[in-house]
mmCIF file of C-alpha atoms in Angstrom:
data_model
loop_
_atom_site.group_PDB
_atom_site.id
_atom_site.type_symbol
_atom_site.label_atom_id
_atom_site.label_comp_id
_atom_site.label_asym_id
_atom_site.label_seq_id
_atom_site.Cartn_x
_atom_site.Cartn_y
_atom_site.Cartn_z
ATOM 1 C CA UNK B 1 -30.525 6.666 -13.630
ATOM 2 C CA UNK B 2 -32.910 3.670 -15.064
ATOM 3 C CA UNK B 3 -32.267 0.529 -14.794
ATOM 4 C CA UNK B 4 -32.619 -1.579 -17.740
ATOM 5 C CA UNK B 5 -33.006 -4.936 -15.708
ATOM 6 C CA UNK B 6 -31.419 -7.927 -16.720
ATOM 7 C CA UNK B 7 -29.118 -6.540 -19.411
ATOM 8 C CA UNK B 8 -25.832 -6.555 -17.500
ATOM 9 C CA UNK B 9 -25.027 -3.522 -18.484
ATOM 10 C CA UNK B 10 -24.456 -0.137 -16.723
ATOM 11 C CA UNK B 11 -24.768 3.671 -18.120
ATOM 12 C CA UNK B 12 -21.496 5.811 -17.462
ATOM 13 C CA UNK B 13 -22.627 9.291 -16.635
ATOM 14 C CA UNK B 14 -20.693 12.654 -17.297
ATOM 15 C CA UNK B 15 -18.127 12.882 -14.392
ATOM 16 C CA UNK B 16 -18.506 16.673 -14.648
ATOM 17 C CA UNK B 17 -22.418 16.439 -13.248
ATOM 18 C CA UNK B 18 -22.918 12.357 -11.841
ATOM 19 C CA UNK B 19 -25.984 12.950 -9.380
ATOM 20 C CA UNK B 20 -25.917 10.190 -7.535
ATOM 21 C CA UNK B 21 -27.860 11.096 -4.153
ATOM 22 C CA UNK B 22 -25.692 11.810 -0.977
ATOM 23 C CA UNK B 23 -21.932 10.830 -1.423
ATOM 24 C CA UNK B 24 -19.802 12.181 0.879
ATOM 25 C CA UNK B 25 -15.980 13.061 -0.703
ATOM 26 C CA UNK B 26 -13.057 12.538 1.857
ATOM 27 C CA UNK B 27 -9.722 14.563 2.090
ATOM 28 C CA UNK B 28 -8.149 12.555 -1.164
ATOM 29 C CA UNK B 29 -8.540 10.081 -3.871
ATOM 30 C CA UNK B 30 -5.657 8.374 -4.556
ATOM 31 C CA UNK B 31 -2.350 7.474 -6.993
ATOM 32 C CA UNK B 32 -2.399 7.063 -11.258
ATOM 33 C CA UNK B 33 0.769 4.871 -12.265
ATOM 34 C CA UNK B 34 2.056 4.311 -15.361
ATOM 35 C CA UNK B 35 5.489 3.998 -16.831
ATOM 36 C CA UNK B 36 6.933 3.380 -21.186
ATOM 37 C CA UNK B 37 9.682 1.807 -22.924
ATOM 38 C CA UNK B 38 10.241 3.430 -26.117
ATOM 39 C CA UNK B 39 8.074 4.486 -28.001
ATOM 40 C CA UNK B 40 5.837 1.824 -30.163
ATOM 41 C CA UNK B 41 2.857 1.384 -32.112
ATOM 42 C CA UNK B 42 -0.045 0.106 -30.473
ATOM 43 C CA UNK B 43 -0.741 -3.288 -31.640
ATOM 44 C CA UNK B 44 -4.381 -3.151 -32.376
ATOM 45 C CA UNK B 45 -5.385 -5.921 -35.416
ATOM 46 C CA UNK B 46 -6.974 -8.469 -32.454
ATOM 47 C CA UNK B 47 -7.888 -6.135 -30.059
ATOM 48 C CA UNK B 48 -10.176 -4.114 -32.654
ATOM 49 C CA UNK B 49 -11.357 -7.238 -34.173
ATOM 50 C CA UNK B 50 -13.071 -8.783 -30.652
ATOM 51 C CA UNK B 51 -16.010 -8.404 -28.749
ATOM 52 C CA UNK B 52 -15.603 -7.926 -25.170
ATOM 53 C CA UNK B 53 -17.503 -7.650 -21.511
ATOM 54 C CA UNK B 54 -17.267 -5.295 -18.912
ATOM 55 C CA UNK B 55 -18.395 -5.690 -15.296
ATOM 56 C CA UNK B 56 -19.211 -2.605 -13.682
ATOM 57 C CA UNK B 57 -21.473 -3.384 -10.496
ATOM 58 C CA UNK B 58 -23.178 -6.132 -9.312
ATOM 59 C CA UNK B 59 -26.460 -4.508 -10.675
ATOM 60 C CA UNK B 60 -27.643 -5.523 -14.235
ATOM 61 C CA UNK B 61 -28.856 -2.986 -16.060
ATOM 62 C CA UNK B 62 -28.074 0.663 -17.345
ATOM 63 C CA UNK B 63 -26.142 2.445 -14.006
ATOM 64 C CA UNK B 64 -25.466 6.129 -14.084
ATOM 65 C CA UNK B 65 -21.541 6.898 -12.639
ATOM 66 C CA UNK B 66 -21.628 6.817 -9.089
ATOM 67 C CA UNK B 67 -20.440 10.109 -6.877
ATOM 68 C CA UNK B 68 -17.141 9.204 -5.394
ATOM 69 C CA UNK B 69 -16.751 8.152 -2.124
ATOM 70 C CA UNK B 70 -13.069 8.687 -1.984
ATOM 71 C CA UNK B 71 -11.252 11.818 -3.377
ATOM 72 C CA UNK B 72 -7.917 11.427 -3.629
ATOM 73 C CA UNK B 73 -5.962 9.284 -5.989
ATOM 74 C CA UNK B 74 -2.330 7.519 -6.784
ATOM 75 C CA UNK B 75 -2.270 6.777 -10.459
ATOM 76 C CA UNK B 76 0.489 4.476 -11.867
ATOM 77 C CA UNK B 77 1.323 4.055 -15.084
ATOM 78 C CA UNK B 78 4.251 2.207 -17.037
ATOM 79 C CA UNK B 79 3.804 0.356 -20.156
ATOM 80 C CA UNK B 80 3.736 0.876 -23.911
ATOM 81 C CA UNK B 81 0.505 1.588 -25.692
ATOM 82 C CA UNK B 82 -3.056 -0.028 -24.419
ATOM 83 C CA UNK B 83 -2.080 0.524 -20.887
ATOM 84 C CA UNK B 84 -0.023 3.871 -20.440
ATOM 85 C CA UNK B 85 -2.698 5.893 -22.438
ATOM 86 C CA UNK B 86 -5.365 4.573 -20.727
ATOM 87 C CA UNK B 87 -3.300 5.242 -17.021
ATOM 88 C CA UNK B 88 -2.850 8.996 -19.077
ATOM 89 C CA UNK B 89 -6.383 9.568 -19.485
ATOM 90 C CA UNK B 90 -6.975 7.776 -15.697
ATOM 91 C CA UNK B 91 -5.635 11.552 -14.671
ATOM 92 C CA UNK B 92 -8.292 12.953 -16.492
ATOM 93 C CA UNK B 93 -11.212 10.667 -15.545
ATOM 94 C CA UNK B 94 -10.358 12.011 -11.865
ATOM 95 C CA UNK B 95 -10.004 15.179 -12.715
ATOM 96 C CA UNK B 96 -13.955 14.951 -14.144
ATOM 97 C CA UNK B 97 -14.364 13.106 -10.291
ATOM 98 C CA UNK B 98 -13.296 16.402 -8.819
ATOM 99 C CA UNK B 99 -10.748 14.508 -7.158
ATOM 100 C CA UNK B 100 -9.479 16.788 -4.342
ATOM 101 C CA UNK B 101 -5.758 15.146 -4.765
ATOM 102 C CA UNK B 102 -3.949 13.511 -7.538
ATOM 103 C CA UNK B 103 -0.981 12.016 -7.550
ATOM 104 C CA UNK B 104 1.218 10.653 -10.872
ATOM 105 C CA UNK B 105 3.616 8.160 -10.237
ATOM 106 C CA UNK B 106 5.657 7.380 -13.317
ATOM 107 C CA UNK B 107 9.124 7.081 -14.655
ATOM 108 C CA UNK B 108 7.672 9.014 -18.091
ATOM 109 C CA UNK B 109 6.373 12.505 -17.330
ATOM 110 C CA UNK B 110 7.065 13.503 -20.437
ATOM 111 C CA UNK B 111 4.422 11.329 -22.044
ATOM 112 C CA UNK B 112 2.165 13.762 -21.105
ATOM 113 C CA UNK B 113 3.394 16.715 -22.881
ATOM 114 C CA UNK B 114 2.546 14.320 -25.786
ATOM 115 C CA UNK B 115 -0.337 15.734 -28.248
ATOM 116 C CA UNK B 116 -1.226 12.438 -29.323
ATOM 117 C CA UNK B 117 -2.343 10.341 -26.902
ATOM 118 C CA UNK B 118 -3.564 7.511 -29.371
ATOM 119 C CA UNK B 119 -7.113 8.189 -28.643
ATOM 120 C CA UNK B 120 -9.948 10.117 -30.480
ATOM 121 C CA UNK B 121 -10.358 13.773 -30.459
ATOM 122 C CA UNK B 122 -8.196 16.914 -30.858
ATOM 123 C CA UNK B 123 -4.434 17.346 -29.924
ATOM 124 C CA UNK B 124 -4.263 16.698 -25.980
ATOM 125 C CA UNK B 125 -2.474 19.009 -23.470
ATOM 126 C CA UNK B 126 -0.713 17.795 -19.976
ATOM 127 C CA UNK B 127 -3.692 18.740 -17.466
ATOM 128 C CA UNK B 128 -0.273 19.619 -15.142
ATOM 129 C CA UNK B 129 0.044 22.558 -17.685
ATOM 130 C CA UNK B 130 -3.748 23.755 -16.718
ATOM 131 C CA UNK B 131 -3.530 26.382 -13.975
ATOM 132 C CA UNK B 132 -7.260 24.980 -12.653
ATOM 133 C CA UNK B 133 -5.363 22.054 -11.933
ATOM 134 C CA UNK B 134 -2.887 23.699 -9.499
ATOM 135 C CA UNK B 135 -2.858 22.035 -5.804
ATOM 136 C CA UNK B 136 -5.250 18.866 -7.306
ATOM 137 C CA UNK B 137 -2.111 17.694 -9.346
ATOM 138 C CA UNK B 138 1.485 16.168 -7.706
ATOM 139 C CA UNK B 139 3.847 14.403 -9.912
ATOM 140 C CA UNK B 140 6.385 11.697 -8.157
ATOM 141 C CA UNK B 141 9.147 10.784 -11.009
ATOM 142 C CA UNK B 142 10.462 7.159 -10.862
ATOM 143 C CA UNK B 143 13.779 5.759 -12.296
ATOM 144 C CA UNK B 144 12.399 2.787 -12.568
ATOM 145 C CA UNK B 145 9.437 -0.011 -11.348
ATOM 146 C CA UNK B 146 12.172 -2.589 -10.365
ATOM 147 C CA UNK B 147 13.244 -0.201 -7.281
ATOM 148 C CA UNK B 148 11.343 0.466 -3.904
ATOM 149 C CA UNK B 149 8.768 2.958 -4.254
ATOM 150 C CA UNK B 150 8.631 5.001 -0.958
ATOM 151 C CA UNK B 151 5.466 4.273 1.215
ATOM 152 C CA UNK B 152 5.169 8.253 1.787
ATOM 153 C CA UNK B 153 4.068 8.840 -1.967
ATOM 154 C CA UNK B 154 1.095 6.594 -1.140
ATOM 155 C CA UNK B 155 -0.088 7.858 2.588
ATOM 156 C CA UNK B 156 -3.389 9.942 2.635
ATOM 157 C CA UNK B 157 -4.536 7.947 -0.250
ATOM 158 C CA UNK B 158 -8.304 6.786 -0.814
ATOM 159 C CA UNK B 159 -7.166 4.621 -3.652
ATOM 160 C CA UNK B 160 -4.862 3.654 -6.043
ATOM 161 C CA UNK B 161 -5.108 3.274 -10.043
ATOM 162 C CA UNK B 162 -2.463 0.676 -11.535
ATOM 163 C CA UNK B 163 -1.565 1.030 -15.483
ATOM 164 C CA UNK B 164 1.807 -1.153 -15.426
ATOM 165 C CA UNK B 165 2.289 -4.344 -17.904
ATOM 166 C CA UNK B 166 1.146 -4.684 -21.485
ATOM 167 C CA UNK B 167 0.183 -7.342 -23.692
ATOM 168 C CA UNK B 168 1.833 -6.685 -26.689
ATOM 169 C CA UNK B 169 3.741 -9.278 -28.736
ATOM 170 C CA UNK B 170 7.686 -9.879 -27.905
ATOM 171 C CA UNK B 171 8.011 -11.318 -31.269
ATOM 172 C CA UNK B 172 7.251 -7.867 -32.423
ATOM 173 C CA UNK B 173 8.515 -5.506 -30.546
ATOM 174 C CA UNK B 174 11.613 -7.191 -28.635
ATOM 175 C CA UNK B 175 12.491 -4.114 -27.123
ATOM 176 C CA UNK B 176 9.689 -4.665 -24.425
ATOM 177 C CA UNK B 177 11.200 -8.086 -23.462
ATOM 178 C CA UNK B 178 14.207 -5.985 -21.919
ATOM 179 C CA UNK B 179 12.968 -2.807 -20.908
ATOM 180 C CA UNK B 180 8.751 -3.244 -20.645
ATOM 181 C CA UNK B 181 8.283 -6.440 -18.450
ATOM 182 C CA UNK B 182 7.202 -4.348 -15.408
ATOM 183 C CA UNK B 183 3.632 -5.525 -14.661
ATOM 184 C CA UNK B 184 5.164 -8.161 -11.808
ATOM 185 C CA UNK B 185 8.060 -5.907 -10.572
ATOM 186 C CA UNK B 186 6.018 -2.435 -10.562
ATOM 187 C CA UNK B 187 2.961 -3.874 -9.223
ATOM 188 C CA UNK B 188 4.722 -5.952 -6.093
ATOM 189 C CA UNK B 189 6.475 -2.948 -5.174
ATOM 190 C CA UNK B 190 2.950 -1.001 -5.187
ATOM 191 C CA UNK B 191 1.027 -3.785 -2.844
ATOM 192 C CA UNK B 192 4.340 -3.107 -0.367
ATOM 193 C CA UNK B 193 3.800 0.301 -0.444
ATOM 194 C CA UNK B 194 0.335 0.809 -0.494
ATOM 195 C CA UNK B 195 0.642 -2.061 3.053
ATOM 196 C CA UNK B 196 2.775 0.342 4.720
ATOM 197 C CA UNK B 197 0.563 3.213 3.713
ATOM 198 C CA UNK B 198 -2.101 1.901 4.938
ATOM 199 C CA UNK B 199 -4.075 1.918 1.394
ATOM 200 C CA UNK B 200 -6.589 -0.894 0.818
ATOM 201 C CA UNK B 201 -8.222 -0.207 -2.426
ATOM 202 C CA UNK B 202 -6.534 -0.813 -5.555
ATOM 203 C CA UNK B 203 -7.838 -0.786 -9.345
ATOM 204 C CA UNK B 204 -5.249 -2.598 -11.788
ATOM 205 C CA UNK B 205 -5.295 -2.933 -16.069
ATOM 206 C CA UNK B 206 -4.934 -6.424 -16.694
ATOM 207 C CA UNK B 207 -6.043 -8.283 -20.040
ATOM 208 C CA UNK B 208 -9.044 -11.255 -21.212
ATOM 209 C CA UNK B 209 -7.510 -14.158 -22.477
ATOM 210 C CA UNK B 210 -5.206 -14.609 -19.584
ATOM 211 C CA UNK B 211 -4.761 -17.260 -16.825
ATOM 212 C CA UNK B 212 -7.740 -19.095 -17.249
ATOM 213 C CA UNK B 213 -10.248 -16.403 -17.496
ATOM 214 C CA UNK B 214 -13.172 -17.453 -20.133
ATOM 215 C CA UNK B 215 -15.779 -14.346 -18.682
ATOM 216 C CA UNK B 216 -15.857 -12.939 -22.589
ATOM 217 C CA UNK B 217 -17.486 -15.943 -24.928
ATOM 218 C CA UNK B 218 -16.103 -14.400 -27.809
ATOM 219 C CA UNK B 219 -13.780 -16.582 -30.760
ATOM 220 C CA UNK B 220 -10.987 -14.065 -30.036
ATOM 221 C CA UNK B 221 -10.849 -14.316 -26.814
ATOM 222 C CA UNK B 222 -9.642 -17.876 -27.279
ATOM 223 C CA UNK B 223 -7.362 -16.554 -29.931
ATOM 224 C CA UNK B 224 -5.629 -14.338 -27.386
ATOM 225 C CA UNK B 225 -5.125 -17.169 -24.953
ATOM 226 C CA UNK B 226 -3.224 -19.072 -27.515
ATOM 227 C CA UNK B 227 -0.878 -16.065 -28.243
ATOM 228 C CA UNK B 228 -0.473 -15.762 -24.414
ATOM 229 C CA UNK B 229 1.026 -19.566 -24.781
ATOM 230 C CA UNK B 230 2.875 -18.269 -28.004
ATOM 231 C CA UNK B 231 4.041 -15.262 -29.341
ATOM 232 C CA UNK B 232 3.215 -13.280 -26.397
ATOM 233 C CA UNK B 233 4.413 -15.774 -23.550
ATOM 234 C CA UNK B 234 6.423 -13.401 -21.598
ATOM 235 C CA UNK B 235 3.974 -10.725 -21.426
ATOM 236 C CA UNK B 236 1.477 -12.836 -20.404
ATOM 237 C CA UNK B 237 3.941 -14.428 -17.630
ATOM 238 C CA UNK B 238 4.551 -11.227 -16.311
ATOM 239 C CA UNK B 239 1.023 -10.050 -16.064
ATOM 240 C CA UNK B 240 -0.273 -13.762 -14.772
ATOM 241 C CA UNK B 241 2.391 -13.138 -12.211
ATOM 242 C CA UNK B 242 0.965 -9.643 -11.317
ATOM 243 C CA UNK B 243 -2.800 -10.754 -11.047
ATOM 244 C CA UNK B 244 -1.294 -13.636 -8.483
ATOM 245 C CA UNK B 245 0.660 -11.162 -6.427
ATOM 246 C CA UNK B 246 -2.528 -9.074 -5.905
ATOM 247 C CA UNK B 247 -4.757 -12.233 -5.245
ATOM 248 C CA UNK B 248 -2.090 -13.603 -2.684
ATOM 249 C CA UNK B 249 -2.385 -9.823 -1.049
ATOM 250 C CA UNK B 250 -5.144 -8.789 1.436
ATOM 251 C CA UNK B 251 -5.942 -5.615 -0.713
ATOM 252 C CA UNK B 252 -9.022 -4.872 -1.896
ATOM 253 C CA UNK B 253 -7.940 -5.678 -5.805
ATOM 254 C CA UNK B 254 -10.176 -5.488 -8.807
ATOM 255 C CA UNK B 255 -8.419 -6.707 -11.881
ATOM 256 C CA UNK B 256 -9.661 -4.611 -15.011
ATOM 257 C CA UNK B 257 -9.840 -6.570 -17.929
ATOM 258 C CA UNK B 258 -10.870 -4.176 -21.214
ATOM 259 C CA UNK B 259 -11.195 -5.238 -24.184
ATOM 260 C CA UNK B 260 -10.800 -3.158 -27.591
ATOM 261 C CA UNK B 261 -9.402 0.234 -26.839
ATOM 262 C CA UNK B 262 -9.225 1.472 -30.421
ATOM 263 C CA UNK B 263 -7.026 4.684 -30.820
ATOM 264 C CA UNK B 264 -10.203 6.276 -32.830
ATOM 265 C CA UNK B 265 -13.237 5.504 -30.903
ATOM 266 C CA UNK B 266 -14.808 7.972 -29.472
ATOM 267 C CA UNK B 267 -15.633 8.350 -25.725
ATOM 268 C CA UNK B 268 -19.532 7.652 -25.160
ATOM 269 C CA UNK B 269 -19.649 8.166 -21.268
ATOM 270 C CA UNK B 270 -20.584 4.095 -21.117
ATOM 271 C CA UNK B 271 -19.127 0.845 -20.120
ATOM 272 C CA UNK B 272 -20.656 -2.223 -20.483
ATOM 273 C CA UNK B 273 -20.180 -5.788 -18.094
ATOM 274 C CA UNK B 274 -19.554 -9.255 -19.110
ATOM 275 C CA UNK B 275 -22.339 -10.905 -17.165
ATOM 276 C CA UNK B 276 -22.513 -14.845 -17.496
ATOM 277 C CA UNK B 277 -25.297 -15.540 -19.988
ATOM 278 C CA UNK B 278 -25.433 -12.418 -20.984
ATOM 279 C CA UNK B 279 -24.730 -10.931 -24.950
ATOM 280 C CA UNK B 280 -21.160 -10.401 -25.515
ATOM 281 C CA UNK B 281 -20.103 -6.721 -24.565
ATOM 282 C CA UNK B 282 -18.514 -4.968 -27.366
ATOM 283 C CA UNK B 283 -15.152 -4.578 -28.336
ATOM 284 C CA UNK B 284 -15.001 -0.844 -29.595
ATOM 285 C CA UNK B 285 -14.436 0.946 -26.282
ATOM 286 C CA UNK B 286 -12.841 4.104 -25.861
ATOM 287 C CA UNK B 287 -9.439 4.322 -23.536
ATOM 288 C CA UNK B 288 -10.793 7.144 -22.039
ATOM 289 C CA UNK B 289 -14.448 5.199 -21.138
ATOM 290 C CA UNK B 290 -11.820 2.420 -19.590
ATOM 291 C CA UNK B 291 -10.314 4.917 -17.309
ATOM 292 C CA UNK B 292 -13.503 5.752 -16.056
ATOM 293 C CA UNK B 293 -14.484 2.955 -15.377
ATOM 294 C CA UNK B 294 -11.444 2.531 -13.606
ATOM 295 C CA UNK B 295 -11.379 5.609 -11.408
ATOM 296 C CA UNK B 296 -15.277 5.427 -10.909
ATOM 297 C CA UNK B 297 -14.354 1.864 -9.161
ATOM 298 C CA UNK B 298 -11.348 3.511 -6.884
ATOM 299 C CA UNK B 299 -13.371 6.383 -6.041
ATOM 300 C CA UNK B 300 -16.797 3.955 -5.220
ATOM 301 C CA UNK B 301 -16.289 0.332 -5.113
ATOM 302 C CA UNK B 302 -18.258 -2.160 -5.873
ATOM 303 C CA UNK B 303 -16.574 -4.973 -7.069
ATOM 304 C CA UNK B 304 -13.893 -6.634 -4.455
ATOM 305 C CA UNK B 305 -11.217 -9.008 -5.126
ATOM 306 C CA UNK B 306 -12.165 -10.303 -8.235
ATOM 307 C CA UNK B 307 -11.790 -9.532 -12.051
ATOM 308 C CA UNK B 308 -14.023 -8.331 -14.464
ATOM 309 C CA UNK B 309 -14.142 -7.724 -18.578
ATOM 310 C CA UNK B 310 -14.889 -4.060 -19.672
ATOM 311 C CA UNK B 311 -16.677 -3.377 -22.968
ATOM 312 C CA UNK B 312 -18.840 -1.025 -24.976
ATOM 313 C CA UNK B 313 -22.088 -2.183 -25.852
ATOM 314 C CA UNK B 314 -22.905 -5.442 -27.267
ATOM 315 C CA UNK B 315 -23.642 -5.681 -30.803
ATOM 316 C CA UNK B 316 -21.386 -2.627 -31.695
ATOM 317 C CA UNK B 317 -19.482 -2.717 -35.027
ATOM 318 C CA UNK B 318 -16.106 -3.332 -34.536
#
């Protein structure tokens, strides 16, 4: 695709029909994580109300998707709102890969049979239901994050896609102080399996306005550190906790950091970096453009041991 040089931003192609010259798939793609508490409204008065950056590759510019290099996935997810829809529609984004093997690792499989995923568009339907989908789908049910996940459900895998923690407020919704908190327990237990697997690359959902991170130059962002310190100390504990566990790890992390994630916004096939000096990325990104971005990163990598801010593009209404 063009570059638009010196933008910092990057053009998210259709996954169904990417044509980025000569990438070679291997045997499989990797693992989609995610697990819930009970059920709760996403809390979305700050996060619709900021700006935000997203870092995509190290080019600036607009950046068609990238063929994958890897096709088989491990997707995690386990957390309330922002983070298990996005690790729901992380199944999807690799689907539109043409993934060759998927693999769901959660201790909510029912979450899927959802119709409302919080995000825009028509009533959704579990892709496990789709017969297409047969032999590209495998579903590994977890009691819970605090207990050993078996290497095995990681072997084979080219990558692996981390949705566990949230940032919502414990003030709020005290429920997650007790049953929630599994950003630092679910992720450690995924960096010990994915070691004895074998499995180097790993894409985790973190948040901006946490452990020192000032990439997004945007008035909320400082508002969100101060809630970290506040209302939302143990949440932000936990996740600090999580980032450090990956950074003292020899994986080859990249710590997500979206910002946004409206339920309504539509999906626009982009995703826009935070690049210093650069405009402020946008905070009206769709969950399903932040799994992209996410599995477009596990499948081709680009960005290695470090975090980065995900957007829409700057100067979008909120």
């Amino acid at each position: 695709g063009e570059l638009d040089q010196g933008r910092g931003r990057h053009r998210l192609a259709c996954g169904l029909c990417g044509d980025a010259p000569g990438a070679a798939l291997p045997e499989s793609v990797g693992v989609v994580c995610w697990g819930v508490p009970p059920r709760v409204e996403h809390w979305t008065q700050l996060q619709t109300s900021r700006r935000i950056a997203f870092h995509f590759s190290g080019l600036s510019g607009k950046h068609t998707s990238p063929e994958p290099a890897t096709s088989s996935i491990r997707s995690l997810t386990n957390s309330c709102r922002y983070s298990i829809d996005v690790g729901r529609h992380a199944i999807l984004a690799a689907l539109e890969k043409n993934a060759s093997r998927i693999t769901v690792i959660t201790s909510f499989p029912e979450k899927l049979n959802e119709k409302n995923w919080d995000s825009y568009g028509d009533d959704k339907t579990n892709p496990f239901d789709d017969e297409a989908n047969k032999g590209r789908l495998e579903m590994v049910k977890i009691d819970s994050w605090k207990d050993v996940i078996p290497s095995r459900h990681f072997e084979g895998a080219g990558a692996v896609v981390s949705c566990l923690g949230h940032r919502q407020p414990g003030w709020k919704y005290k429920e997650l102080m007790s049953k929630g908190l599994i950003a630092f327990d679910g992720n450690s237990r995924v960096i010990r399996a994915m070691g004895e697997a074998n499995v180097e690359r790993v894409v985790t959902i973190s948040s901006f306005g946490l452990n020192g991170d000032r990439q997004w130059k945007h008035p909320a962002a400082r508002v969100m550190t101060c809630l970290f310190k506040t209302f939302m100390r143990k949440a932000g504990k936990d996740l600090t906790k999580s980032e450090r566990a990956y950074q003292a790890s020899s994986l080859d992390y990249l710590i997500v950091r979206p910002v946004g994630i409206g339920e309504e916004v539509e999906p626009c096939g982009e995703y826009y970096l935070q690049e210093v000096g650069e405009d402020v990325v946008g905070g009206n990104m769709a969950k399903m453009d932040t799994a992209r971005f996410m599995v477009d990163e596990a499948m081709k990598p680009t960005l290695h041991r470090c975090s980065k801010v995900v957007g829409s593009k700057p100067g979008t209404p909120m």
